[in-house]
Amino acid sequence: MSIITLNDLQPADILAIWQRVESPIAPLWGRVGWSFEGNGIRTRTTFIQAFNALGLSFIELPNLLKTAERAEDLAGYLDPFYDLYVVRESNHEKLATFAACSSKPVINAMSSQGHPCEVLTDAFFINKTLGPIKQVRICLWGPTTNVFKSWHELAPLLGLDLTHVCDEAFHTQTPGVKFTTKADFNTDVVITDGWPTACQSAYPLTLAILQALDNPLLLPTPPFTVGQELDFDPLLYTNFAGYHQKAWLLPVQKAVIAHLLTA
């Protein structure tokens, strides 16, 4: 099993991963090949610490999928030396091809089309803090990003109450997601993400909007930009939970790795 999108999981997989998060995980044996495109500050921090904590050996494969070599050849030559790959790669199609050709699990640590481990962590935190998550009113705020695409995948899997507020240009027929342009409802948590390159969204989140939404928990996806998706410093908002919430990245990623290596 690989996790390239959340559609690769069944609801039972998600619940099994979440059950591991706060349970002891015995050391594992395995060899990890990792490649993180870009800065990936949090991705590097938490995944590398997860490898160490689980007793896994790991080798960096810089720009793994940036070479001219075919994805199927990379998988064919490298598979004998690795038991798991963790890859942050903007070229989602090549990442998906590599995973399809590899006989070993591949984790998407972020691509242009999704950020599954990030969203599994967000959802775990919501379920732990405000849950059961099926009863929590979740609002995505802003244009569709890779993070929000993963939320769109998770919504029908877990039967979420998910509303996405954005310009009509981003409205799609997505199962389990209600699209709107108005903040005329109450919600329990609002999630933002950085705007896509060259996007001029007309929907920055304001303190007045949060008040109209009944002062929900605020989870801005880092790195957030004041003056873009947020027009205020979130540290000034009483219900900002970003720092505390992202502390769960490490235990959730450990649980994801354990689930794939012991399935």
PDB file of N, CA, C and O in Angstrom, residues 93-145:
ATOM      1  N   GLU A  93       2.124  13.596 -11.063  1.00  0.00           N
ATOM      2  CA  GLU A  93       1.948  12.491 -12.007  1.00  0.00           C
ATOM      3  C   GLU A  93       3.160  11.557 -11.976  1.00  0.00           C
ATOM      4  O   GLU A  93       3.004  10.322 -11.986  1.00  0.00           O
ATOM      5  N   LYS A  94       4.362  12.119 -11.924  1.00  0.00           N
ATOM      6  CA  LYS A  94       5.550  11.259 -11.886  1.00  0.00           C
ATOM      7  C   LYS A  94       5.642  10.524 -10.553  1.00  0.00           C
ATOM      8  O   LYS A  94       6.047   9.356 -10.497  1.00  0.00           O
ATOM      9  N   LEU A  95       5.253  11.192  -9.474  1.00  0.00           N
ATOM     10  CA  LEU A  95       5.229  10.542  -8.169  1.00  0.00           C
ATOM     11  C   LEU A  95       4.248   9.371  -8.177  1.00  0.00           C
ATOM     12  O   LEU A  95       4.557   8.275  -7.685  1.00  0.00           O
ATOM     13  N   ALA A  96       3.064   9.581  -8.750  1.00  0.00           N
ATOM     14  CA  ALA A  96       2.073   8.510  -8.817  1.00  0.00           C
ATOM     15  C   ALA A  96       2.568   7.358  -9.677  1.00  0.00           C
ATOM     16  O   ALA A  96       2.337   6.174  -9.358  1.00  0.00           O
ATOM     17  N   THR A  97       3.246   7.671 -10.771  1.00  0.00           N
ATOM     18  CA  THR A  97       3.798   6.625 -11.644  1.00  0.00           C
ATOM     19  C   THR A  97       4.866   5.827 -10.901  1.00  0.00           C
ATOM     20  O   THR A  97       4.903   4.587 -10.979  1.00  0.00           O
ATOM     21  N   PHE A  98       5.753   6.522 -10.190  1.00  0.00           N
ATOM     22  CA  PHE A  98       6.787   5.846  -9.410  1.00  0.00           C
ATOM     23  C   PHE A  98       6.154   4.901  -8.395  1.00  0.00           C
ATOM     24  O   PHE A  98       6.579   3.735  -8.257  1.00  0.00           O
ATOM     25  N   ALA A  99       5.126   5.356  -7.696  1.00  0.00           N
ATOM     26  CA  ALA A  99       4.466   4.513  -6.697  1.00  0.00           C
ATOM     27  C   ALA A  99       3.801   3.308  -7.344  1.00  0.00           C
ATOM     28  O   ALA A  99       3.844   2.197  -6.802  1.00  0.00           O
ATOM     29  N   ALA A 100       3.197   3.516  -8.511  1.00  0.00           N
ATOM     30  CA  ALA A 100       2.528   2.408  -9.193  1.00  0.00           C
ATOM     31  C   ALA A 100       3.527   1.359  -9.664  1.00  0.00           C
ATOM     32  O   ALA A 100       3.204   0.162  -9.724  1.00  0.00           O
ATOM     33  N   CYS A 101       4.747   1.785  -9.994  1.00  0.00           N
ATOM     34  CA  CYS A 101       5.767   0.865 -10.509  1.00  0.00           C
ATOM     35  C   CYS A 101       6.576   0.204  -9.394  1.00  0.00           C
ATOM     36  O   CYS A 101       7.185  -0.851  -9.616  1.00  0.00           O
ATOM     37  N   SER A 102       6.618   0.828  -8.211  1.00  0.00           N
ATOM     38  CA  SER A 102       7.412   0.292  -7.118  1.00  0.00           C
ATOM     39  C   SER A 102       6.665  -0.824  -6.396  1.00  0.00           C
ATOM     40  O   SER A 102       5.440  -0.778  -6.239  1.00  0.00           O
ATOM     41  N   SER A 103       7.422  -1.802  -5.933  1.00  0.00           N
ATOM     42  CA  SER A 103       6.834  -2.870  -5.130  1.00  0.00           C
ATOM     43  C   SER A 103       6.840  -2.520  -3.646  1.00  0.00           C
ATOM     44  O   SER A 103       6.371  -3.312  -2.825  1.00  0.00           O
ATOM     45  N   LYS A 104       7.346  -1.330  -3.316  1.00  0.00           N
ATOM     46  CA  LYS A 104       7.448  -0.901  -1.925  1.00  0.00           C
ATOM     47  C   LYS A 104       6.500   0.268  -1.658  1.00  0.00           C
ATOM     48  O   LYS A 104       6.136   1.004  -2.581  1.00  0.00           O
ATOM     49  N   PRO A 105       6.091   0.464  -0.413  1.00  0.00           N
ATOM     50  CA  PRO A 105       5.197   1.588  -0.104  1.00  0.00           C
ATOM     51  C   PRO A 105       5.866   2.929  -0.397  1.00  0.00           C
ATOM     52  O   PRO A 105       7.062   3.105  -0.161  1.00  0.00           O
ATOM     53  N   VAL A 106       5.065   3.866  -0.898  1.00  0.00           N
ATOM     54  CA  VAL A 106       5.527   5.219  -1.169  1.00  0.00           C
ATOM     55  C   VAL A 106       4.588   6.193  -0.460  1.00  0.00           C
ATOM     56  O   VAL A 106       3.362   6.084  -0.593  1.00  0.00           O
ATOM     57  N   ILE A 107       5.147   7.136   0.286  1.00  0.00           N
ATOM     58  CA  ILE A 107       4.358   8.159   0.970  1.00  0.00           C
ATOM     59  C   ILE A 107       4.551   9.484   0.256  1.00  0.00           C
ATOM     60  O   ILE A 107       5.681   9.933   0.057  1.00  0.00           O
ATOM     61  N   ASN A 108       3.455  10.099  -0.122  1.00  0.00           N
ATOM     62  CA  ASN A 108       3.479  11.445  -0.683  1.00  0.00           C
ATOM     63  C   ASN A 108       3.635  12.435   0.473  1.00  0.00           C
ATOM     64  O   ASN A 108       2.701  12.663   1.242  1.00  0.00           O
ATOM     65  N   ALA A 109       4.818  13.027   0.579  1.00  0.00           N
ATOM     66  CA  ALA A 109       5.074  14.009   1.636  1.00  0.00           C
ATOM     67  C   ALA A 109       4.729  15.418   1.192  1.00  0.00           C
ATOM     68  O   ALA A 109       5.005  16.370   1.898  1.00  0.00           O
ATOM     69  N   MET A 110       4.151  15.591   0.067  1.00  0.00           N
ATOM     70  CA  MET A 110       3.521  16.763  -0.520  1.00  0.00           C
ATOM     71  C   MET A 110       3.780  16.757  -2.016  1.00  0.00           C
ATOM     72  O   MET A 110       4.901  16.520  -2.461  1.00  0.00           O
ATOM     73  N   SER A 111       2.726  17.005  -2.772  1.00  0.00           N
ATOM     74  CA  SER A 111       2.829  17.167  -4.218  1.00  0.00           C
ATOM     75  C   SER A 111       1.938  18.324  -4.629  1.00  0.00           C
ATOM     76  O   SER A 111       1.248  18.921  -3.801  1.00  0.00           O
ATOM     77  N   SER A 112       1.920  18.609  -5.923  1.00  0.00           N
ATOM     78  CA  SER A 112       1.075  19.697  -6.412  1.00  0.00           C
ATOM     79  C   SER A 112      -0.408  19.384  -6.256  1.00  0.00           C
ATOM     80  O   SER A 112      -1.242  20.292  -6.283  1.00  0.00           O
ATOM     81  N   GLN A 113      -0.734  18.107  -6.082  1.00  0.00           N
ATOM     82  CA  GLN A 113      -2.137  17.712  -6.036  1.00  0.00           C
ATOM     83  C   GLN A 113      -2.598  17.211  -4.671  1.00  0.00           C
ATOM     84  O   GLN A 113      -3.767  16.843  -4.524  1.00  0.00           O
ATOM     85  N   GLY A 114      -1.727  17.218  -3.697  1.00  0.00           N
ATOM     86  CA  GLY A 114      -2.180  16.743  -2.399  1.00  0.00           C
ATOM     87  C   GLY A 114      -1.126  16.820  -1.323  1.00  0.00           C
ATOM     88  O   GLY A 114       0.078  16.914  -1.605  1.00  0.00           O
ATOM     89  N   HIS A 115      -1.606  16.778  -0.088  1.00  0.00           N
ATOM     90  CA  HIS A 115      -0.729  16.789   1.095  1.00  0.00           C
ATOM     91  C   HIS A 115      -1.382  15.855   2.118  1.00  0.00           C
ATOM     92  O   HIS A 115      -1.847  16.283   3.177  1.00  0.00           O
ATOM     93  N   PRO A 116      -1.401  14.553   1.817  1.00  0.00           N
ATOM     94  CA  PRO A 116      -2.213  13.628   2.619  1.00  0.00           C
ATOM     95  C   PRO A 116      -1.820  13.514   4.084  1.00  0.00           C
ATOM     96  O   PRO A 116      -2.703  13.450   4.950  1.00  0.00           O
ATOM     97  N   CYS A 117      -0.524  13.476   4.393  1.00  0.00           N
ATOM     98  CA  CYS A 117      -0.123  13.324   5.796  1.00  0.00           C
ATOM     99  C   CYS A 117      -0.441  14.576   6.605  1.00  0.00           C
ATOM    100  O   CYS A 117      -0.781  14.494   7.792  1.00  0.00           O
ATOM    101  N   GLU A 118      -0.328  15.733   5.976  1.00  0.00           N
ATOM    102  CA  GLU A 118      -0.691  16.987   6.631  1.00  0.00           C
ATOM    103  C   GLU A 118      -2.171  16.978   7.019  1.00  0.00           C
ATOM    104  O   GLU A 118      -2.548  17.341   8.141  1.00  0.00           O
ATOM    105  N   VAL A 119      -2.998  16.551   6.086  1.00  0.00           N
ATOM    106  CA  VAL A 119      -4.442  16.560   6.336  1.00  0.00           C
ATOM    107  C   VAL A 119      -4.846  15.459   7.312  1.00  0.00           C
ATOM    108  O   VAL A 119      -5.740  15.663   8.142  1.00  0.00           O
ATOM    109  N   LEU A 120      -4.197  14.302   7.252  1.00  0.00           N
ATOM    110  CA  LEU A 120      -4.464  13.275   8.264  1.00  0.00           C
ATOM    111  C   LEU A 120      -4.148  13.800   9.661  1.00  0.00           C
ATOM    112  O   LEU A 120      -4.844  13.468  10.625  1.00  0.00           O
ATOM    113  N   THR A 121      -3.102  14.625   9.765  1.00  0.00           N
ATOM    114  CA  THR A 121      -2.742  15.215  11.054  1.00  0.00           C
ATOM    115  C   THR A 121      -3.768  16.259  11.485  1.00  0.00           C
ATOM    116  O   THR A 121      -4.210  16.270  12.647  1.00  0.00           O
ATOM    117  N   ASP A 122      -4.152  17.135  10.562  1.00  0.00           N
ATOM    118  CA  ASP A 122      -5.181  18.130  10.876  1.00  0.00           C
ATOM    119  C   ASP A 122      -6.455  17.442  11.366  1.00  0.00           C
ATOM    120  O   ASP A 122      -7.063  17.852  12.361  1.00  0.00           O
ATOM    121  N   ALA A 123      -6.871  16.417  10.627  1.00  0.00           N
ATOM    122  CA  ALA A 123      -8.121  15.737  10.959  1.00  0.00           C
ATOM    123  C   ALA A 123      -8.003  14.996  12.293  1.00  0.00           C
ATOM    124  O   ALA A 123      -8.965  14.953  13.075  1.00  0.00           O
ATOM    125  N   PHE A 124      -6.842  14.398  12.557  1.00  0.00           N
ATOM    126  CA  PHE A 124      -6.632  13.738  13.847  1.00  0.00           C
ATOM    127  C   PHE A 124      -6.793  14.739  14.984  1.00  0.00           C
ATOM    128  O   PHE A 124      -7.463  14.466  15.985  1.00  0.00           O
ATOM    129  N   PHE A 125      -6.164  15.904  14.830  1.00  0.00           N
ATOM    130  CA  PHE A 125      -6.240  16.932  15.870  1.00  0.00           C
ATOM    131  C   PHE A 125      -7.686  17.373  16.085  1.00  0.00           C
ATOM    132  O   PHE A 125      -8.134  17.534  17.227  1.00  0.00           O
ATOM    133  N   ILE A 126      -8.419  17.581  14.998  1.00  0.00           N
ATOM    134  CA  ILE A 126      -9.821  17.989  15.118  1.00  0.00           C
ATOM    135  C   ILE A 126     -10.624  16.914  15.824  1.00  0.00           C
ATOM    136  O   ILE A 126     -11.440  17.191  16.710  1.00  0.00           O
ATOM    137  N   ASN A 127     -10.402  15.655  15.443  1.00  0.00           N
ATOM    138  CA  ASN A 127     -11.128  14.548  16.055  1.00  0.00           C
ATOM    139  C   ASN A 127     -10.810  14.443  17.548  1.00  0.00           C
ATOM    140  O   ASN A 127     -11.702  14.183  18.371  1.00  0.00           O
ATOM    141  N   LYS A 128      -9.547  14.686  17.907  1.00  0.00           N
ATOM    142  CA  LYS A 128      -9.133  14.594  19.307  1.00  0.00           C
ATOM    143  C   LYS A 128      -9.632  15.789  20.124  1.00  0.00           C
ATOM    144  O   LYS A 128     -10.027  15.630  21.281  1.00  0.00           O
ATOM    145  N   THR A 129      -9.634  16.971  19.497  1.00  0.00           N
ATOM    146  CA  THR A 129      -9.930  18.207  20.221  1.00  0.00           C
ATOM    147  C   THR A 129     -11.415  18.560  20.209  1.00  0.00           C
ATOM    148  O   THR A 129     -11.967  18.999  21.224  1.00  0.00           O
ATOM    149  N   LEU A 130     -12.059  18.391  19.070  1.00  0.00           N
ATOM    150  CA  LEU A 130     -13.445  18.824  18.903  1.00  0.00           C
ATOM    151  C   LEU A 130     -14.404  17.688  18.586  1.00  0.00           C
ATOM    152  O   LEU A 130     -15.610  17.905  18.598  1.00  0.00           O
ATOM    153  N   GLY A 131     -13.872  16.524  18.295  1.00  0.00           N
ATOM    154  CA  GLY A 131     -14.607  15.400  17.716  1.00  0.00           C
ATOM    155  C   GLY A 131     -15.714  14.863  18.582  1.00  0.00           C
ATOM    156  O   GLY A 131     -15.999  15.410  19.637  1.00  0.00           O
ATOM    157  N   PRO A 132     -16.362  13.778  18.082  1.00  0.00           N
ATOM    158  CA  PRO A 132     -16.047  12.996  16.885  1.00  0.00           C
ATOM    159  C   PRO A 132     -16.100  13.857  15.612  1.00  0.00           C
ATOM    160  O   PRO A 132     -16.994  14.692  15.473  1.00  0.00           O
ATOM    161  N   ILE A 133     -15.172  13.612  14.705  1.00  0.00           N
ATOM    162  CA  ILE A 133     -14.991  14.525  13.588  1.00  0.00           C
ATOM    163  C   ILE A 133     -16.214  14.590  12.680  1.00  0.00           C
ATOM    164  O   ILE A 133     -16.455  15.622  12.050  1.00  0.00           O
ATOM    165  N   LYS A 134     -17.010  13.528  12.622  1.00  0.00           N
ATOM    166  CA  LYS A 134     -18.219  13.563  11.788  1.00  0.00           C
ATOM    167  C   LYS A 134     -19.216  14.608  12.274  1.00  0.00           C
ATOM    168  O   LYS A 134     -20.072  15.058  11.517  1.00  0.00           O
ATOM    169  N   GLN A 135     -19.106  14.974  13.553  1.00  0.00           N
ATOM    170  CA  GLN A 135     -20.032  15.945  14.128  1.00  0.00           C
ATOM    171  C   GLN A 135     -19.463  17.365  14.144  1.00  0.00           C
ATOM    172  O   GLN A 135     -20.134  18.299  14.570  1.00  0.00           O
ATOM    173  N   VAL A 136     -18.230  17.514  13.675  1.00  0.00           N
ATOM    174  CA  VAL A 136     -17.561  18.819  13.695  1.00  0.00           C
ATOM    175  C   VAL A 136     -17.823  19.540  12.376  1.00  0.00           C
ATOM    176  O   VAL A 136     -17.695  18.963  11.300  1.00  0.00           O
ATOM    177  N   ARG A 137     -18.186  20.816  12.470  1.00  0.00           N
ATOM    178  CA  ARG A 137     -18.401  21.641  11.278  1.00  0.00           C
ATOM    179  C   ARG A 137     -17.066  22.236  10.852  1.00  0.00           C
ATOM    180  O   ARG A 137     -16.490  23.042  11.570  1.00  0.00           O
ATOM    181  N   ILE A 138     -16.586  21.802   9.682  1.00  0.00           N
ATOM    182  CA  ILE A 138     -15.270  22.184   9.194  1.00  0.00           C
ATOM    183  C   ILE A 138     -15.415  23.119   8.004  1.00  0.00           C
ATOM    184  O   ILE A 138     -16.189  22.845   7.083  1.00  0.00           O
ATOM    185  N   CYS A 139     -14.654  24.202   8.021  1.00  0.00           N
ATOM    186  CA  CYS A 139     -14.695  25.175   6.929  1.00  0.00           C
ATOM    187  C   CYS A 139     -13.306  25.351   6.338  1.00  0.00           C
ATOM    188  O   CYS A 139     -12.340  25.612   7.064  1.00  0.00           O
ATOM    189  N   LEU A 140     -13.193  25.184   5.025  1.00  0.00           N
ATOM    190  CA  LEU A 140     -11.985  25.540   4.289  1.00  0.00           C
ATOM    191  C   LEU A 140     -12.189  26.938   3.737  1.00  0.00           C
ATOM    192  O   LEU A 140     -13.246  27.233   3.175  1.00  0.00           O
ATOM    193  N   TRP A 141     -11.162  27.787   3.862  1.00  0.00           N
ATOM    194  CA  TRP A 141     -11.324  29.182   3.432  1.00  0.00           C
ATOM    195  C   TRP A 141     -10.267  29.537   2.397  1.00  0.00           C
ATOM    196  O   TRP A 141      -9.082  29.563   2.704  1.00  0.00           O
ATOM    197  N   GLY A 142     -10.714  29.821   1.166  1.00  0.00           N
ATOM    198  CA  GLY A 142      -9.792  30.276   0.136  1.00  0.00           C
ATOM    199  C   GLY A 142      -9.771  29.365  -1.074  1.00  0.00           C
ATOM    200  O   GLY A 142     -10.479  28.360  -1.133  1.00  0.00           O
ATOM    201  N   PRO A 143      -8.977  29.715  -2.081  1.00  0.00           N
ATOM    202  CA  PRO A 143      -8.935  28.949  -3.321  1.00  0.00           C
ATOM    203  C   PRO A 143      -8.422  27.530  -3.097  1.00  0.00           C
ATOM    204  O   PRO A 143      -7.731  27.248  -2.118  1.00  0.00           O
ATOM    205  N   THR A 144      -8.774  26.644  -4.006  1.00  0.00           N
ATOM    206  CA  THR A 144      -8.401  25.242  -3.873  1.00  0.00           C
ATOM    207  C   THR A 144      -6.892  25.058  -4.032  1.00  0.00           C
ATOM    208  O   THR A 144      -6.303  25.476  -5.030  1.00  0.00           O
ATOM    209  N   THR A 145      -6.281  24.435  -3.037  1.00  0.00           N
ATOM    210  CA  THR A 145      -4.848  24.158  -3.022  1.00  0.00           C
ATOM    211  C   THR A 145      -4.634  22.652  -2.905  1.00  0.00           C
ATOM    212  O   THR A 145      -5.589  21.878  -2.796  1.00  0.00           O
TER     213      THR A 145
END
